[in-house]
Coordinates of C-alpha atoms in Angstrom, one line a residue:
X1038 CA -0.4 -0.1 -0.4
X1039 CA 2.8 2.4 -1.1
X1040 CA 5.8 3.5 1.2
X1041 CA 4.3 3.7 4.3
X1042 CA 3.1 0.3 4.5
X1043 CA 6.7 -0.9 3.2
X1044 CA 8.1 0.9 6.3
X1045 CA 4.8 -0.8 8.7
X1046 CA 6.1 -4.3 7.2
X1047 CA 9.4 -4.0 8.1
X1048 CA 7.9 -3.0 11.5
X1049 CA 6.2 -5.1 12.5
X1050 CA 8.6 -8.2 11.6
X1051 CA 11.3 -6.5 13.4
X1052 CA 9.2 -6.5 16.5
X1053 CA 7.6 -10.1 16.1
X1054 CA 11.0 -11.3 16.1
X1055 CA 12.1 -9.2 19.4
X1056 CA 8.7 -10.8 20.8
X1057 CA 9.8 -14.5 20.4
X1058 CA 13.2 -13.9 21.8
X1059 CA 11.9 -12.1 25.5
X1060 CA 10.5 -13.3 28.2
X1061 CA 7.4 -12.6 30.3
X1062 CA 8.6 -9.2 31.8
X1063 CA 10.6 -8.2 28.9
X1064 CA 7.8 -8.9 26.6
X1065 CA 5.8 -6.6 28.9
X1066 CA 7.8 -3.4 28.6
X1067 CA 8.0 -4.6 24.9
X1068 CA 4.4 -4.2 24.7
X1069 CA 4.1 -0.9 26.3
X1070 CA 6.8 0.5 24.1
X1071 CA 4.8 -0.6 20.7
X1072 CA 1.6 0.8 22.1
X1073 CA 3.3 4.0 23.2
X1074 CA 4.6 4.0 19.5
X1075 CA 1.6 3.4 17.9
X1076 CA -0.4 6.0 19.7
X1077 CA 2.4 8.8 18.9
X1078 CA 2.5 8.3 15.1
X1079 CA -1.7 7.8 15.1
X1080 CA -1.8 11.8 16.9
X1081 CA 0.9 13.0 14.4
X1082 CA -0.6 11.4 11.0
X1083 CA -4.6 12.4 12.7
X1084 CA -2.9 16.1 12.9
X1085 CA -1.3 16.2 9.5
X1086 CA -4.2 14.0 7.8
X1087 CA -6.0 15.8 5.3
X1088 CA -9.7 15.1 3.6
X1089 CA -12.4 13.3 5.6
X1090 CA -11.4 12.0 8.9
X1091 CA -13.1 8.3 10.6
X1092 CA -11.8 7.2 13.5
X1093 CA -8.3 7.1 14.0
X1094 CA -6.7 7.9 11.0
X1095 CA -7.6 10.5 8.2
X1096 CA -7.6 9.5 4.8
X1097 CA -8.4 10.8 1.3
X1098 CA -10.6 10.0 -0.9
X1099 CA -10.9 8.9 -4.8
X1100 CA -13.4 7.9 -7.3
X1101 CA -12.8 4.9 -8.9
X1102 CA -12.5 6.2 -12.8
X1103 CA -11.2 5.3 -16.2
X1104 CA -8.0 6.6 -16.8
X1105 CA -5.1 5.4 -19.3
X1106 CA -2.1 3.9 -17.2
X1107 CA 1.8 3.6 -18.9
X1108 CA 4.4 1.5 -17.3
X1109 CA 7.9 3.5 -18.1
X1110 CA 11.3 3.4 -17.6
X1111 CA 12.9 7.0 -18.1
X1112 CA 16.4 8.0 -18.7
X1113 CA 18.7 10.7 -20.2
X1114 CA 21.7 10.5 -22.5
X1115 CA 23.5 12.8 -25.2
X1116 CA 22.9 12.2 -29.0
X1117 CA 25.4 11.0 -30.9
X1118 CA 25.6 11.0 -34.9
X1119 CA 24.8 7.4 -37.0
X1120 CA 28.7 7.2 -37.7
X1121 CA 31.3 9.6 -37.7
X1122 CA 34.8 9.7 -39.4
X1123 CA 38.0 11.8 -38.6
X1124 CA 40.0 12.0 -41.4
X1125 CA 43.9 11.8 -41.1
X1126 CA 46.7 11.7 -43.4
X1127 CA 49.4 9.1 -43.3
X1128 CA 52.0 11.4 -45.6
X1129 CA 53.1 15.3 -45.7
X1130 CA 53.5 17.8 -47.6
X1131 CA 51.7 21.0 -49.3
X1132 CA 48.2 20.5 -50.1
X1133 CA 47.0 21.1 -53.9
X1134 CA 43.2 21.1 -53.3
X1135 CA 40.8 20.9 -50.6
X1136 CA 37.4 21.8 -53.0
X1137 CA 35.1 21.5 -50.2
X1138 CA 33.8 23.8 -46.9
X1139 CA 32.1 22.9 -43.2
X1140 CA 28.7 22.1 -43.7
X1141 CA 28.8 20.6 -46.9
X1142 CA 27.2 17.0 -47.6
X1143 CA 30.0 14.9 -49.0
X1144 CA 29.2 11.3 -51.1
X1145 CA 31.5 8.5 -50.1
X1146 CA 34.7 8.5 -52.0
X1147 CA 34.7 12.1 -52.6
X1148 CA 38.0 13.8 -52.9
X1149 CA 38.8 15.8 -50.1
X1150 CA 42.4 16.5 -50.5
X1151 CA 45.1 16.2 -53.1
X1152 CA 48.7 16.8 -51.6
X1153 CA 51.8 17.0 -53.9
X1154 CA 53.0 13.6 -54.2
X1155 CA 55.7 14.2 -56.6
X1156 CA 58.6 12.5 -54.1
X1157 CA 56.4 9.5 -54.3
X1158 CA 56.3 9.3 -58.2
X1159 CA 60.0 9.4 -58.5
X1160 CA 59.8 6.8 -55.6
X1161 CA 57.6 4.7 -57.9
X1162 CA 59.9 4.7 -61.1
X1163 CA 62.4 3.3 -58.7
X1164 CA 60.5 0.8 -57.7
X1165 CA 59.5 -0.3 -61.1
X1166 CA 63.1 -0.4 -62.0
X1167 CA 64.6 -2.8 -59.2
X1168 CA 61.4 -4.9 -59.9
X1169 CA 62.0 -5.1 -63.7
X1170 CA 65.7 -6.2 -62.6
X1171 CA 64.4 -8.8 -60.6
X1172 CA 61.9 -10.2 -63.0
X1173 CA 64.8 -10.9 -65.4
X1174 CA 67.2 -12.1 -62.7
X1175 CA 64.4 -14.6 -61.9
X1176 CA 63.6 -15.7 -65.2
X1177 CA 66.8 -16.3 -65.8
X1178 CA 67.6 -18.3 -63.0
X1179 CA 64.7 -20.1 -63.6
X1180 CA 65.9 -21.0 -67.0
X1181 CA 69.7 -21.2 -66.7
X1182 CA 69.2 -25.1 -65.9
X1183 CA 68.3 -25.5 -69.3
X1184 CA 71.3 -25.5 -71.9
X1185 CA 70.1 -24.1 -75.2
X1186 CA 71.7 -24.2 -78.3
X1187 CA 73.2 -20.9 -79.7
X1188 CA 72.7 -21.2 -83.4
X1189 CA 70.6 -23.7 -85.7
X1190 CA 72.2 -26.2 -87.3
X1191 CA 73.1 -29.8 -87.1
X1192 CA 74.0 -31.4 -83.6
X1193 CA 77.8 -32.7 -84.1
X1194 CA 78.7 -34.0 -80.9
X1195 CA 76.7 -34.6 -77.4
X1196 CA 79.1 -34.7 -74.4
X1197 CA 76.7 -36.0 -71.8
X1198 CA 74.1 -38.3 -70.8
X1199 CA 71.6 -38.4 -67.8
X1200 CA 73.1 -38.6 -64.5
X1201 CA 76.4 -36.9 -65.2
X1202 CA 78.0 -34.3 -63.0
X1203 CA 78.7 -30.9 -65.1
X1204 CA 80.6 -27.9 -63.8
X1205 CA 80.8 -24.4 -65.2
X1206 CA 82.5 -24.6 -68.6
X1207 CA 82.3 -28.1 -69.5
X1208 CA 81.5 -29.0 -72.9
X1209 CA 78.2 -30.0 -73.3
X1210 CA 77.6 -29.9 -77.2
X1211 CA 79.0 -29.1 -80.7
X1212 CA 76.4 -27.8 -83.3
X1213 CA 77.1 -26.9 -86.8
X1214 CA 75.6 -25.5 -89.5
X1215 CA 76.6 -27.0 -92.9
X1216 CA 73.6 -26.0 -94.7
X1217 CA 75.5 -23.0 -96.4
X1218 CA 79.4 -23.0 -96.7
X1219 CA 81.6 -20.1 -97.1
X1220 CA 85.0 -20.0 -98.4
X1221 CA 87.4 -17.0 -98.0
X1222 CA 90.3 -16.6 -101.2
X1223 CA 92.6 -13.8 -101.7
X1224 CA 92.1 -11.4 -105.0
X1225 CA 94.2 -9.0 -106.6
X1226 CA 93.6 -5.6 -104.1
X1227 CA 92.9 -3.4 -107.3
X1228 CA 90.2 -5.5 -108.4
X1229 CA 88.7 -6.8 -104.8
X1230 CA 88.3 -2.8 -104.4
X1231 CA 85.3 -3.1 -107.1
X1232 CA 83.5 -6.0 -105.3
X1233 CA 80.3 -5.4 -103.5
X1234 CA 78.2 -7.7 -101.0
X1235 CA 75.7 -9.9 -102.6
X1236 CA 77.9 -10.0 -106.0
X1237 CA 77.5 -13.3 -108.3
X1238 CA 80.8 -15.7 -107.8
X1239 CA 81.5 -18.6 -109.6
X1240 CA 83.5 -21.3 -107.3
X1241 CA 85.1 -24.2 -108.9
X1242 CA 85.9 -27.3 -106.3
X1243 CA 89.6 -28.6 -106.6
X1244 CA 89.7 -32.2 -107.8
X1245 CA 86.1 -32.8 -109.3
X1246 CA 86.6 -29.2 -111.6
X1247 CA 82.8 -29.0 -110.6
X1248 CA 81.0 -25.4 -110.6
X1249 CA 78.9 -24.1 -107.9
X1250 CA 77.3 -20.6 -107.7
X1251 CA 78.3 -18.6 -105.2
X1252 CA 77.6 -14.9 -103.3
X1253 CA 79.9 -12.5 -102.2
X1254 CA 79.2 -12.0 -98.4
X1255 CA 82.4 -10.0 -97.1
X1256 CA 85.3 -8.0 -98.9
X1257 CA 88.1 -7.4 -96.5
X1258 CA 89.1 -3.5 -96.4
X1259 CA 92.5 -4.3 -95.6
X1260 CA 95.4 -5.1 -98.0
X1261 CA 97.7 -7.8 -97.5
X1262 CA 101.2 -7.7 -98.9
X1263 CA 102.8 -11.1 -99.9
X1264 CA 105.4 -12.7 -101.7
X1265 CA 106.9 -10.4 -104.7
X1266 CA 105.4 -7.3 -103.0
X1267 CA 101.8 -8.7 -104.6
X1268 CA 99.0 -7.1 -102.8
X1269 CA 95.6 -8.7 -102.1
X1270 CA 92.5 -8.7 -100.2
X1271 CA 90.8 -11.2 -98.8
X1272 CA 87.2 -12.1 -100.1
X1273 CA 84.5 -14.3 -98.3
X1274 CA 82.1 -16.0 -100.6
X1275 CA 78.8 -18.3 -99.4
X1276 CA 77.7 -21.3 -101.2
X1277 CA 74.5 -23.1 -100.7
X1278 CA 76.0 -27.0 -99.3
X1279 CA 74.5 -29.7 -101.9
X1280 CA 75.3 -31.9 -99.4
X1281 CA 78.7 -33.6 -99.8
X1282 CA 81.0 -30.0 -99.1
X1283 CA 83.1 -30.5 -96.2
X1284 CA 85.9 -28.3 -94.5
X1285 CA 88.1 -30.2 -95.6
X1286 CA 87.1 -29.4 -99.4
X1287 CA 89.5 -27.0 -101.5
X1288 CA 88.1 -24.4 -104.2
X1289 CA 89.0 -21.4 -106.3
X1290 CA 86.9 -18.5 -106.8
X1291 CA 85.8 -15.9 -109.8
X1292 CA 84.0 -12.7 -109.3
X1293 CA 83.3 -10.3 -112.5
X1294 CA 85.7 -12.6 -114.6
X1295 CA 88.6 -11.8 -112.1
X1296 CA 90.0 -14.9 -110.6
X1297 CA 91.3 -15.4 -106.9
X1298 CA 95.0 -15.1 -106.2
X1299 CA 95.1 -18.6 -104.5
X1300 CA 92.3 -21.1 -103.5
X1301 CA 91.3 -22.0 -100.0
X1302 CA 89.1 -24.7 -97.8
X1303 CA 85.4 -24.2 -97.0
X1304 CA 84.3 -23.7 -93.7
X1305 CA 80.8 -23.8 -91.7
X1306 CA 78.6 -21.2 -92.1
X1307 CA 78.2 -21.7 -88.0
X1308 CA 79.7 -23.7 -85.7
X1309 CA 78.8 -23.3 -81.9
X1310 CA 80.3 -25.4 -78.7
X1311 CA 77.7 -25.2 -76.1
X1312 CA 78.9 -25.1 -72.0
X1313 CA 77.4 -25.4 -69.1
X1314 CA 77.3 -21.9 -67.1
X1315 CA 76.6 -23.8 -63.8
X1316 CA 77.0 -27.0 -61.9
X1317 CA 74.6 -30.1 -62.0
X1318 CA 73.2 -33.1 -62.2
X1319 CA 72.0 -33.9 -65.8
X1320 CA 68.1 -34.4 -65.1
X1321 CA 67.2 -34.7 -69.0
X1322 CA 68.5 -35.2 -72.9
X1323 CA 66.1 -34.0 -75.6
X1324 CA 68.3 -34.2 -78.7
X1325 CA 70.7 -37.0 -80.3
X1326 CA 73.4 -36.2 -82.4
X1327 CA 73.3 -35.7 -86.1
X1328 CA 69.6 -34.1 -84.9
X1329 CA 68.8 -30.9 -86.6
X1330 CA 68.3 -28.3 -83.7
X1331 CA 67.0 -24.8 -83.8
X1332 CA 68.3 -21.4 -82.1
X1333 CA 67.1 -21.3 -78.4
X1334 CA 66.0 -25.4 -78.4
X1335 CA 66.3 -26.7 -75.0
X1336 CA 69.4 -29.2 -75.3
X1337 CA 70.1 -31.1 -71.8
X1338 CA 68.5 -29.7 -68.2
X1339 CA 70.1 -29.6 -65.4
X1340 CA 68.9 -30.3 -61.7
X1341 CA 70.8 -30.0 -57.9
X1342 CA 70.4 -28.6 -55.1
X1343 CA 72.9 -26.1 -56.1
X1344 CA 70.4 -25.0 -59.1
X1345 CA 67.2 -25.0 -56.9
X1346 CA 68.7 -22.7 -54.2
X1347 CA 69.7 -20.4 -56.9
X1348 CA 66.0 -20.1 -58.2
X1349 CA 64.6 -19.9 -54.8
X1350 CA 67.0 -17.1 -53.9
X1351 CA 65.9 -15.1 -57.6
X1352 CA 62.4 -16.1 -56.6
X1353 CA 62.4 -14.2 -52.9
X1354 CA 64.4 -11.2 -54.9
X1355 CA 61.6 -10.8 -56.5
X1356 CA 58.8 -11.1 -54.3
X1357 CA 60.4 -8.4 -52.0
X1358 CA 60.7 -6.2 -54.9
X1359 CA 56.9 -6.5 -55.8
X1360 CA 56.5 -6.0 -52.2
X1361 CA 58.1 -3.1 -52.4
X1362 CA 56.5 -1.5 -55.2
X1363 CA 53.5 -2.4 -53.6
X1364 CA 54.0 -0.6 -50.8
X1365 CA 55.1 2.6 -52.9
X1366 CA 52.1 2.5 -55.1
X1367 CA 49.8 2.5 -51.7
X1368 CA 51.8 5.4 -50.5
X1369 CA 50.9 7.2 -53.7
X1370 CA 47.6 6.7 -52.9
X1371 CA 47.5 8.3 -49.7
X1372 CA 48.2 11.4 -51.1
X1373 CA 44.6 11.2 -52.7
X1374 CA 42.2 11.7 -49.5
X1375 CA 38.5 10.3 -50.4
X1376 CA 35.5 10.9 -48.0
X1377 CA 35.3 7.2 -46.1
X1378 CA 31.2 7.8 -45.8
X1379 CA 28.9 10.0 -47.0
X1380 CA 27.6 12.7 -44.6
X1381 CA 28.4 16.1 -43.5
X1382 CA 31.7 18.0 -42.9
X1383 CA 31.2 19.3 -39.7
X1384 CA 35.1 20.3 -39.1
X1385 CA 37.6 21.8 -41.8
X1386 CA 41.1 22.0 -40.3
X1387 CA 43.3 22.6 -43.2
X1388 CA 42.9 24.3 -46.7
X1389 CA 44.6 24.1 -50.0
X1390 CA 48.0 25.7 -49.9
X1391 CA 48.6 24.5 -46.2
X1392 CA 51.6 22.1 -45.4
X1393 CA 50.5 19.4 -43.4
X1394 CA 52.4 16.7 -41.3
X1395 CA 51.6 13.1 -41.4
X1396 CA 49.2 11.9 -38.9
X1397 CA 47.0 15.0 -38.7
X1398 CA 43.6 15.6 -38.4
X1399 CA 42.3 16.9 -41.9
X1400 CA 38.6 17.2 -41.2
X1401 CA 35.7 15.6 -39.3
X1402 CA 32.8 14.0 -40.9
X1403 CA 29.4 13.1 -39.2
X1404 CA 26.6 10.6 -40.8
X1405 CA 23.5 12.8 -39.8
X1406 CA 21.2 10.2 -41.6
X1407 CA 19.6 9.6 -38.1
X1408 CA 21.0 9.8 -34.2
X1409 CA 21.6 7.7 -31.5
X1410 CA 21.8 7.7 -27.9
X1411 CA 22.4 5.5 -24.8
X1412 CA 20.3 4.7 -22.2
X1413 CA 21.7 3.2 -18.8
X1414 CA 18.8 0.6 -17.7
X1415 CA 18.9 -0.8 -14.2
X1416 CA 19.4 -4.5 -13.9
X1417 CA 15.7 -4.8 -12.0
X1418 CA 14.6 -3.8 -15.3
X1419 CA 16.7 -4.8 -18.2
X1420 CA 14.8 -8.0 -18.5
X1421 CA 11.8 -5.9 -19.4
X1422 CA 13.6 -4.1 -22.6
X1423 CA 13.9 -5.2 -26.1
X1424 CA 15.3 -4.8 -29.4
X1425 CA 12.6 -3.0 -31.2
X1426 CA 10.5 -1.4 -28.1
X1427 CA 9.8 2.3 -29.1
X1428 CA 11.0 5.3 -27.1
X1429 CA 10.0 8.8 -26.4
X1430 CA 12.7 11.4 -26.7
X1431 CA 12.4 15.0 -25.3
X1432 CA 14.9 17.8 -25.2
X1433 CA 15.1 21.2 -23.6
X1434 CA 16.6 22.6 -26.7
X1435 CA 13.4 21.6 -28.7
X1436 CA 11.0 22.5 -26.4
X1437 CA 7.3 21.2 -26.6
X1438 CA 8.7 18.8 -29.1
X1439 CA 8.4 14.7 -28.6
X1440 CA 10.6 12.5 -30.9
X1441 CA 10.1 9.1 -31.5
X1442 CA 13.0 6.6 -31.0
X1443 CA 13.1 2.8 -31.2
X1444 CA 15.9 0.5 -29.4
X1445 CA 18.2 -1.1 -31.4
X1446 CA 20.7 -3.1 -29.5
X1447 CA 20.4 -4.2 -25.7
X1448 CA 24.0 -4.7 -24.7
X1449 CA 25.0 -7.5 -22.4
X1450 CA 27.9 -6.1 -21.0
X1451 CA 27.1 -4.4 -18.0
X1452 CA 28.8 -1.5 -15.4
X1453 CA 28.7 -2.0 -12.0
X1454 CA 28.5 0.9 -9.2
X1455 CA 27.7 1.2 -6.1
X1456 CA 26.7 -2.4 -5.9
X1457 CA 24.1 -1.5 -8.4
X1458 CA 24.8 -2.6 -12.5
X1459 CA 23.2 -1.0 -15.6
X1460 CA 23.2 -2.2 -19.1
X1461 CA 23.4 0.0 -22.0
X1462 CA 20.6 0.3 -24.4
X1463 CA 21.2 2.2 -28.0
X1464 CA 18.1 4.3 -29.0
X1465 CA 17.7 5.3 -33.0
X1466 CA 15.9 8.5 -33.9
X1467 CA 15.0 8.5 -37.6
X1468 CA 13.2 11.9 -37.6
X1469 CA 16.0 14.6 -36.0
X1470 CA 14.9 18.0 -37.1
X1471 CA 15.7 20.3 -34.5
X1472 CA 17.9 18.0 -32.8
X1473 CA 21.8 17.8 -33.3
X1474 CA 24.3 15.9 -32.2
X1475 CA 25.8 16.7 -28.8
X1476 CA 22.4 17.4 -27.1
X1477 CA 21.0 16.5 -24.0
X1478 CA 18.0 14.3 -24.0
X1479 CA 15.6 12.5 -22.1
X1480 CA 14.0 9.0 -22.9
X1481 CA 10.9 7.1 -22.0
X1482 CA 10.4 3.8 -22.5
X1483 CA 6.5 2.4 -22.1
X1484 CA 7.0 -0.9 -20.9
X1485 CA 3.4 -1.8 -20.5
X1486 CA 0.1 0.5 -21.4
X1487 CA -3.9 0.1 -20.5
X1488 CA -6.3 2.5 -22.1
X1489 CA -9.4 3.8 -21.0
X1490 CA -9.6 1.3 -17.6
X1491 CA -10.7 1.5 -14.5
X1492 CA -7.7 2.7 -11.8
X1493 CA -7.4 4.2 -8.1
X1494 CA -4.2 5.7 -6.8
X1495 CA -1.6 3.0 -6.2
X1496 CA -1.6 3.9 -2.1
X1497 CA -5.6 2.5 -2.0
X1498 CA -4.7 -1.1 -3.1
X1499 CA -2.9 -2.7 -0.2
X1500 CA -0.7 -6.2 0.0
X1501 CA -2.8 -8.9 -0.3
X1502 CA -5.0 -7.0 -3.1
X1503 CA -7.1 -5.0 -0.6
X1504 CA -8.8 -2.0 -1.2
X1505 CA -10.5 0.4 1.1
X1506 CA -13.5 1.9 -0.1
X1507 CA -16.6 4.0 1.3
X1508 CA -19.2 1.7 3.0
X1509 CA -21.7 3.8 0.5
X1510 CA -19.6 2.4 -2.8
X1511 CA -21.7 0.3 -4.8
X1512 CA -19.1 -2.6 -4.9
X1513 CA -19.1 -2.4 -1.2
X1514 CA -21.7 -5.2 -1.3
X1515 CA -18.7 -7.6 -1.9
X1516 CA -16.9 -6.7 1.4
X1517 CA -14.7 -8.9 3.0
X1518 CA -15.2 -9.6 6.8
X1519 CA -12.5 -7.7 8.0
X1520 CA -12.1 -4.9 10.5
X1521 CA -12.6 -1.8 8.7
X1522 CA -12.3 1.9 10.1
X1523 CA -15.1 3.9 10.5
X1524 CA -17.1 4.4 7.3
X1525 CA -14.9 2.2 5.3
X1526 CA -15.1 -1.3 4.4
X1527 CA -12.2 -3.8 2.5
X1528 CA -12.8 -5.3 -0.9
X1529 CA -10.7 -7.6 -2.7
X1530 CA -9.4 -6.8 -6.1
X1531 CA -7.4 -7.7 -8.9
X1532 CA -4.7 -4.9 -9.9
X1533 CA -2.9 -4.9 -13.4
X1534 CA -0.5 -2.2 -15.2
X1535 CA 0.8 0.4 -12.8
X1536 CA 2.7 3.7 -12.5
X1537 CA 4.0 5.8 -10.1
X1538 CA 0.1 7.6 -9.4
X1539 CA -2.2 4.9 -10.5
X1540 CA -3.0 1.2 -10.5
X1541 CA -5.6 -0.6 -12.9
X1542 CA -8.4 -2.4 -11.5
X1543 CA -9.2 -5.6 -13.6
X1544 CA -11.7 -6.4 -11.2
X1545 CA -13.6 -6.2 -7.8
X1546 CA -14.5 -2.6 -7.9
X1547 CA -16.4 -0.5 -10.3
X1548 CA -17.7 3.2 -11.5
X1549 CA -19.4 4.8 -8.6
X1550 CA -16.8 3.6 -6.2
X1551 CA -15.0 5.8 -4.1
X1552 CA -11.5 4.3 -2.9
X1553 CA -9.7 5.5 0.6
X1554 CA -6.0 6.0 1.2
X1555 CA -3.3 7.8 2.6
X1556 CA -0.8 9.1 0.5
X1557 CA 2.8 8.0 0.4
X1558 CA 4.0 11.8 0.6
X1559 CA 1.5 12.5 3.8
X1560 CA 3.7 10.2 5.9
X1561 CA 6.8 12.4 5.9
X1562 CA 8.6 9.4 5.8
X1563 CA 7.1 8.1 9.3
X1564 CA 6.3 4.3 9.4
X1565 CA 2.8 3.2 9.7
X1566 CA 1.2 0.4 11.8
X1567 CA -1.7 -1.4 11.6
X1568 CA -5.0 0.1 10.9
X1569 CA -2.9 3.6 10.1
X1570 CA -1.4 2.2 7.0
X1571 CA -4.8 1.1 5.5
X1572 CA -5.0 -2.0 7.0
X1573 CA -6.8 -2.2 10.6
X1574 CA -4.7 -3.4 13.6
X1575 CA -6.1 -6.2 15.6
X1576 CA -6.0 -6.3 19.4
X1577 CA -3.1 -8.8 19.5
X1578 CA 0.2 -8.7 19.9
X1579 CA 3.2 -11.4 17.7
X1580 CA 2.5 -14.3 18.3
X1581 CA 0.9 -15.7 15.1
X1582 CA -2.7 -15.9 16.0
X1583 CA -6.1 -14.1 14.9
X1584 CA -6.1 -10.8 14.6
X1585 CA -2.7 -10.5 14.9
X1586 CA -2.2 -7.4 12.9
X1587 CA 1.4 -6.8 13.6
X1588 CA 2.0 -10.2 12.3
X1589 CA 1.4 -8.6 9.1
X1590 CA -2.3 -9.7 7.8
X1591 CA -5.5 -7.9 8.3
X1592 CA -7.1 -7.9 11.8
X1593 CA -10.6 -9.9 12.1

């Protein structure tokens, strides 16, 4: 029955416990002390009472009438933006552009600042050069185990087989190109001066006197002085090999009707000795002696730990160069600073032409599409709060307006202070006209609400769901057989939703009834016993028997 009844209950329980512990004489003195206290309090309440006074206490009366009752939780907090971002720089330099102002609405990825990046561009060029070199080195290392033909021709000899160990410089194979043979012979210098590359020549083979067509491919520019002071110049002629020419074959040449001064022997157009460039074990042989090979064709593949280590080292160097290039490129990206969110610029620290240092704050952006606040909910009430509940928001800065929010998060992590634990609940407010981040607001969560229901003051309903009404009330016909103050009767009621002032009556009362009560504000913090709390005091002392008003139940 309100604060007074709460205090009365605690006192009655204390007296009952003391009564059981005392002897007969002590109980007598305890009885006298309790009676004196009751009489003193009764006198004070009668003196302070308001309304219609009947019997030993003064009661206020209120009609049973229809009201809207809401059970609520209240709190306060500070408004925050939906999201905020402080834009900082990771580089230093002169700001070239900053084409926005405070209050501007910017889209996500909008360019906010451009900082001079000339130094970074130079670093990127250096990193690219290092990367190119590392790529070439790795390609060479990865291919170093493949021994390739330097010229096209016929594989004249092959010096290794699978399983052989080779060392750097060791001969692997010999390749000869005998499809075209070359013949170098001397001509009188005066005649040779008139020869030219591509000029037709006639080649006469010694022994068989067979004549082949040739072409001048080189004319020496140096004179050679021979025996008898003869002066000659060497001329080289190429001849298609019909299939039987070898390096032992001798021949003479005639060019433009001028014969050579002496005959010579043929040489191969190309001859190459292929050697190993590193140590290793022959893992595979890809050609046979006598077969035709092309320039760049792989002849032998080497393997071994040394080769593998060389490849891995080159691969690591390439990866380091790639990472260095990525890092340098990312640094270049840092010179163009964009908006991380869509929002409103609320603060701008630097402008075009300023010089900024790394780590400095450039501007601050708020997402004001909605606002949020946090309510701290007491541990006794947190079970009544859930995501999706509506919250009424008011602010002194927006006087006369009420905003609607919704709970979007109820944290399970509480904070304990002074033995009381509270849990934060996040409230989102969509309609924010007139509100700004940083404003202090009050919030109210409606836990339960009953509209147009029968209600009485909360003090009018005592423990045990008893209500004190006037004896002329329509519902007095259903009165309980309990002793009541003069002019009143007790009826059993079923209570529903309640707020700080009124309680819903589901059954037991009707319109036209008049409830009686002592308001909690009227007792000035004093303890109320028995009938003065709304429940009449019986004649007995603690002991648990009938009529034991001080034991907590109504007297009979």
